[in-house]
Each structure stands twice: as structure tokens, then as C-alpha cells.
Short mmCIF file of C-alpha atoms in Angstrom, two decimals:
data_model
loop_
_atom_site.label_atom_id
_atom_site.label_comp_id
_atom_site.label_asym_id
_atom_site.label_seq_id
_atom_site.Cartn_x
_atom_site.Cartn_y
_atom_site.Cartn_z
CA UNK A 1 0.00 0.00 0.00
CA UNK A 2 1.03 3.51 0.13
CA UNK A 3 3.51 4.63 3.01
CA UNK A 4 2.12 7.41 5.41
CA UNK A 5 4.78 9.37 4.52
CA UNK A 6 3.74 9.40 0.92
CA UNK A 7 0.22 10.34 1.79
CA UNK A 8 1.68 13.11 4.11
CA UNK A 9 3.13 14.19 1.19
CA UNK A 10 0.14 14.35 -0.89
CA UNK A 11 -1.76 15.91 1.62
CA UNK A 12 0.93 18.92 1.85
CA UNK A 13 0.22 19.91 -1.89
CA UNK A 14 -3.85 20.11 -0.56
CA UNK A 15 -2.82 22.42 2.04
CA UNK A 16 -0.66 24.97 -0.28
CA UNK A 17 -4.07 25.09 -2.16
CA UNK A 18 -5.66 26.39 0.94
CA UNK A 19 -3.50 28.58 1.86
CA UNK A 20 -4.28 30.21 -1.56
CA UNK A 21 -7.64 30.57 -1.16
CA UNK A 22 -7.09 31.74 2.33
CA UNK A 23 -4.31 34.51 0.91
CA UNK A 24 -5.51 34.85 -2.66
CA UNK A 25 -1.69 34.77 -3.07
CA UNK A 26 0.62 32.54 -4.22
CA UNK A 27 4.52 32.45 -3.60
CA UNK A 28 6.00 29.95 -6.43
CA UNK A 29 9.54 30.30 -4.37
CA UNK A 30 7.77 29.36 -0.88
CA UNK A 31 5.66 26.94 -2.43
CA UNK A 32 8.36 24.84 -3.75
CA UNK A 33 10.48 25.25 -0.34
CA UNK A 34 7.29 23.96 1.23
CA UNK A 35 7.35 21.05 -0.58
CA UNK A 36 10.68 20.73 -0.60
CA UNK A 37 10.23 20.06 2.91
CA UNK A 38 7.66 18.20 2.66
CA UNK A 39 9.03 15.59 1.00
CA UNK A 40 12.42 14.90 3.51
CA UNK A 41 9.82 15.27 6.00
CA UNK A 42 7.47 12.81 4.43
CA UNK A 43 10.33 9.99 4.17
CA UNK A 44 11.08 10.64 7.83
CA UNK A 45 7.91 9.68 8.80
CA UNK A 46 8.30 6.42 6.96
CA UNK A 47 11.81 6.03 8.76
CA UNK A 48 10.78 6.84 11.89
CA UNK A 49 7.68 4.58 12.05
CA UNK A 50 10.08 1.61 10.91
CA UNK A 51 12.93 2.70 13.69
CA UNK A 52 10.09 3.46 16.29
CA UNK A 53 8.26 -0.61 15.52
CA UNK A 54 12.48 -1.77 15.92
CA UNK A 55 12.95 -0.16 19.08
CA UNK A 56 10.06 0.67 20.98
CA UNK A 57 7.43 -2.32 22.85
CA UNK A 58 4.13 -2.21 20.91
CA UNK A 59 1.35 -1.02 22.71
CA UNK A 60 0.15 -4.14 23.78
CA UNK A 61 -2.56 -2.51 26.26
CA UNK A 62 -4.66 0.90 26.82
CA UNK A 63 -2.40 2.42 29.68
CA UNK A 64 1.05 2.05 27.32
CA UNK A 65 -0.94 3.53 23.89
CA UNK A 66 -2.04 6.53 26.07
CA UNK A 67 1.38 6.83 27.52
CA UNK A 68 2.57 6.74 24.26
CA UNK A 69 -0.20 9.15 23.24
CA UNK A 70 0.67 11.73 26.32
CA UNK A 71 4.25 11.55 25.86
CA UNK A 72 3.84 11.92 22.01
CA UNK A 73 1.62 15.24 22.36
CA UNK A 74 4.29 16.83 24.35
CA UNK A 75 6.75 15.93 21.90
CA UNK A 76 4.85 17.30 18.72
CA UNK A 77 3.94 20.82 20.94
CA UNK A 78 7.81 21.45 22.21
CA UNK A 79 8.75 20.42 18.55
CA UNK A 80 6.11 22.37 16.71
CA UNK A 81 7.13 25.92 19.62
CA UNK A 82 10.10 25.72 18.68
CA UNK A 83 10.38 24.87 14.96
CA UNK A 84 7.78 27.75 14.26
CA UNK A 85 9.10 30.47 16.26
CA UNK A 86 12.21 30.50 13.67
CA UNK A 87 12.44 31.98 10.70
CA UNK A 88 12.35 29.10 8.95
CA UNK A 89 10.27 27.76 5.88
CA UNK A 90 7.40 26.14 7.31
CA UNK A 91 5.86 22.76 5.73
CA UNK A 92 2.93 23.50 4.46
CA UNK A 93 0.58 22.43 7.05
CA UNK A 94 2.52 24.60 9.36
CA UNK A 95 2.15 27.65 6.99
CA UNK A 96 -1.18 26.80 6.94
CA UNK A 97 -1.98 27.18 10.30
CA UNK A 98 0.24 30.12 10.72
CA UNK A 99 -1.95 31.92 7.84
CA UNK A 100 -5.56 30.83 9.76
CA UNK A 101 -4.02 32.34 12.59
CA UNK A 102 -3.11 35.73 11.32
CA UNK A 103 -5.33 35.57 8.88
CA UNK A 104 -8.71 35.17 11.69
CA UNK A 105 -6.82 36.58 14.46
CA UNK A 106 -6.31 33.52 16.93
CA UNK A 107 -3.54 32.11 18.69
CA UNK A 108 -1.16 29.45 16.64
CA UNK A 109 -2.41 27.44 19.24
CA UNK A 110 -5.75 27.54 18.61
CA UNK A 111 -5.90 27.73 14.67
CA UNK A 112 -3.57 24.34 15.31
CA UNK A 113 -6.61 23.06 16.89
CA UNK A 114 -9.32 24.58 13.56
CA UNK A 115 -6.98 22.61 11.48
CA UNK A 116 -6.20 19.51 13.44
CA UNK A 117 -9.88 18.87 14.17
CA UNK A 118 -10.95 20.06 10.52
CA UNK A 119 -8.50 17.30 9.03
CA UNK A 120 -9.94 14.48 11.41
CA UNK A 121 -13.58 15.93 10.24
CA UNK A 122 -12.25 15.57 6.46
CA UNK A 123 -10.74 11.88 7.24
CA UNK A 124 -13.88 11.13 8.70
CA UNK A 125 -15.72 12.04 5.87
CA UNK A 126 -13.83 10.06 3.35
CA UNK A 127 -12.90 6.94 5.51
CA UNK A 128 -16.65 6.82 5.20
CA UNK A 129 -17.46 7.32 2.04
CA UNK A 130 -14.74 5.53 -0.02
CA UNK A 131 -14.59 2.85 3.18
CA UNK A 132 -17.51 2.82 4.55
CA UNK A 133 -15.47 3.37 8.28
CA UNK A 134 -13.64 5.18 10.51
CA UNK A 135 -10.04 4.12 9.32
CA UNK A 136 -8.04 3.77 11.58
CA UNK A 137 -9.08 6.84 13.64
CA UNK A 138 -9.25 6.44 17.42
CA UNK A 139 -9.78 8.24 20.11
CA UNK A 140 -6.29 9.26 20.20
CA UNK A 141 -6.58 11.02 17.17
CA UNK A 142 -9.58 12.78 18.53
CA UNK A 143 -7.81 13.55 21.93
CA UNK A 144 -4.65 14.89 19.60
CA UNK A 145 -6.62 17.06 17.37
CA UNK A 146 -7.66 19.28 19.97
CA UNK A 147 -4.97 18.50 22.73
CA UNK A 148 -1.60 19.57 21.00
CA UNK A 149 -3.33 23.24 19.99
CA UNK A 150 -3.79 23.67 23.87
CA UNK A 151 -0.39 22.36 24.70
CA UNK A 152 1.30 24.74 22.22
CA UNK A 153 -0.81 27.32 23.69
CA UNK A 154 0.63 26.77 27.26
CA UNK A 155 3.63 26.34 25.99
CA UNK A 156 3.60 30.07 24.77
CA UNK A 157 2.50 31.01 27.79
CA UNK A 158 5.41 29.63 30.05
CA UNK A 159 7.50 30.51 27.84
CA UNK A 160 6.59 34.23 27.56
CA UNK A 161 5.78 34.36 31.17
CA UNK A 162 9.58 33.11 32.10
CA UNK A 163 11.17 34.79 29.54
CA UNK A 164 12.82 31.03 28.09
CA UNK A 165 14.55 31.03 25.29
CA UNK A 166 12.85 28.99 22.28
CA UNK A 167 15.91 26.43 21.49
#
């Protein structure tokens, strides 16, 4: 079947199309950076899963697949604080979120959570019509969708209210 990397990938080009109707501009130069990054970003996803299934016990039980849920969510929000607090290229989901959050005033935090919770709405939606189920979404997806939006969101705060420096 396809890798989830690949479909990462796929979805990436999606999200540069909304960012254009969001912007009504678009940046041939960014858009290809994007991608760019996209792509090595993509076939880290692929390695990773196969180096995290080597290393790593599976999840043979519901108290070690919400550990690894918990412990995952704090790991995407301290990633995702300090990768977009650079000025860095974002990948294209990022960028995305970065333009619903200037673009209707909110937190990053929050349009993270518009967009997380709009994708598992839109996987929803096709998992049922082209499957006819859910996929493979779970409740952790669920809990992630709206969980790492208010953990980036504290994040901020700390980190504002402390004065800590992003990396």
C-alpha cells in the first residue's frame, strides 16, 4: 500500500491550495520550499515509524498507547514551539496554520486546533465514504486534534511568562 509518509506528502500539496484561497496569493519560491520540505519530511515519517516498531514495545494494552499518546503530544507541541518560532520555511501544514491564525486573528495554538480537528472531520468524511469506516481513527486522534493546539498554547505562555529562550 502507500507509506504514510507518501500520503503526508500528498496531503501537503492540498494544504498549499488552501492557503491560496485563504491569501488569494501565491509564492512559487515558498511553495516549492514547502514542498521541498515536505518531501524529507514525508520519508522521515516512513523512517521513523520503521525505527520506532524496531525499538520501541508495541502497545500491547490501553495504559502504554495513552502513555505513548501523552508523551507523544508533548513531543509534537515542544517540537512544533520551537520549529515555528524561527524563521524558517514552514511545511505546508505549518504555513497553513500560521496563515488561519493571522489571517482570523487567533492564537497558533488555537488555529492548530481549527486545522487539526478540521482534518480528522475531512478523514472522517472520506474513511466513510470511499470505506464505509472510521479508518483507523481512534480516540487518540480525537484527543490529539484538539490537545496539542492547547499544549502549544501553554507552551507560549510559560515561555513568555519566564522569559525562556525557544531552542
Amino acid at each position: 500500500g502507500i507509506s504514510v509518509g507518501t500520503i503526508t506528502v500528498f496531503t501537503h500539496f492540498f494544504y498549499i491550495g488552501v492557503q491560496v484561497l485563504i491569501t488569494r496569493v501565491l509564492d512559487i519560491k515558498d511553495a516549492a520550499i514547502q514542498l521541498a520540505i515536505a518531501f524529507l519530511f514525508g520519508f522521515f515519517i516512513d523512517a521513523s515509524l520503521f525505527l520506532v516498531q524496531l525499538v520501541l514495545p508495541a502497545p500491547t494494552n490501553l495504559a502504554i498507547q495513552w502513555l505513548y499518546l501523552i508523551i507523544s503530544l508533548f513531543l509534537i507541541a515542544m517540537g512544533l514551539t520551537g520549529y515555528t518560532n524561527v524563521n524558517f520555511t514552514l511545511m505546508p501544514y505549518d504555513e497553513l496554520t500560521n496563515v488561519i491564525s493571522k489571517h482570523f486573528h487567533m492564537t497558533y495554538g488555537h488555529a492548530r486546533i481549527v486545522g487539526d480537528v478540521s482534518n480528522v472531520l475531512l478523514a472522517l468524511a472520506i474513511g466513510f465514504i470511499f470505506l464505509g469506516s472510521l479508518g483507523s481513527i481512534g480516540i487518540g486522534t480525537v484527543v490529539a486534534a484538539v490537545s496539542v493546539g492547547c499544549i502549544l498554547n501553554w507552551l507560549m505562555k510559560l515561555i513568555k511568562k519566564y522569559n525562556l529562550p525557544l531552542i
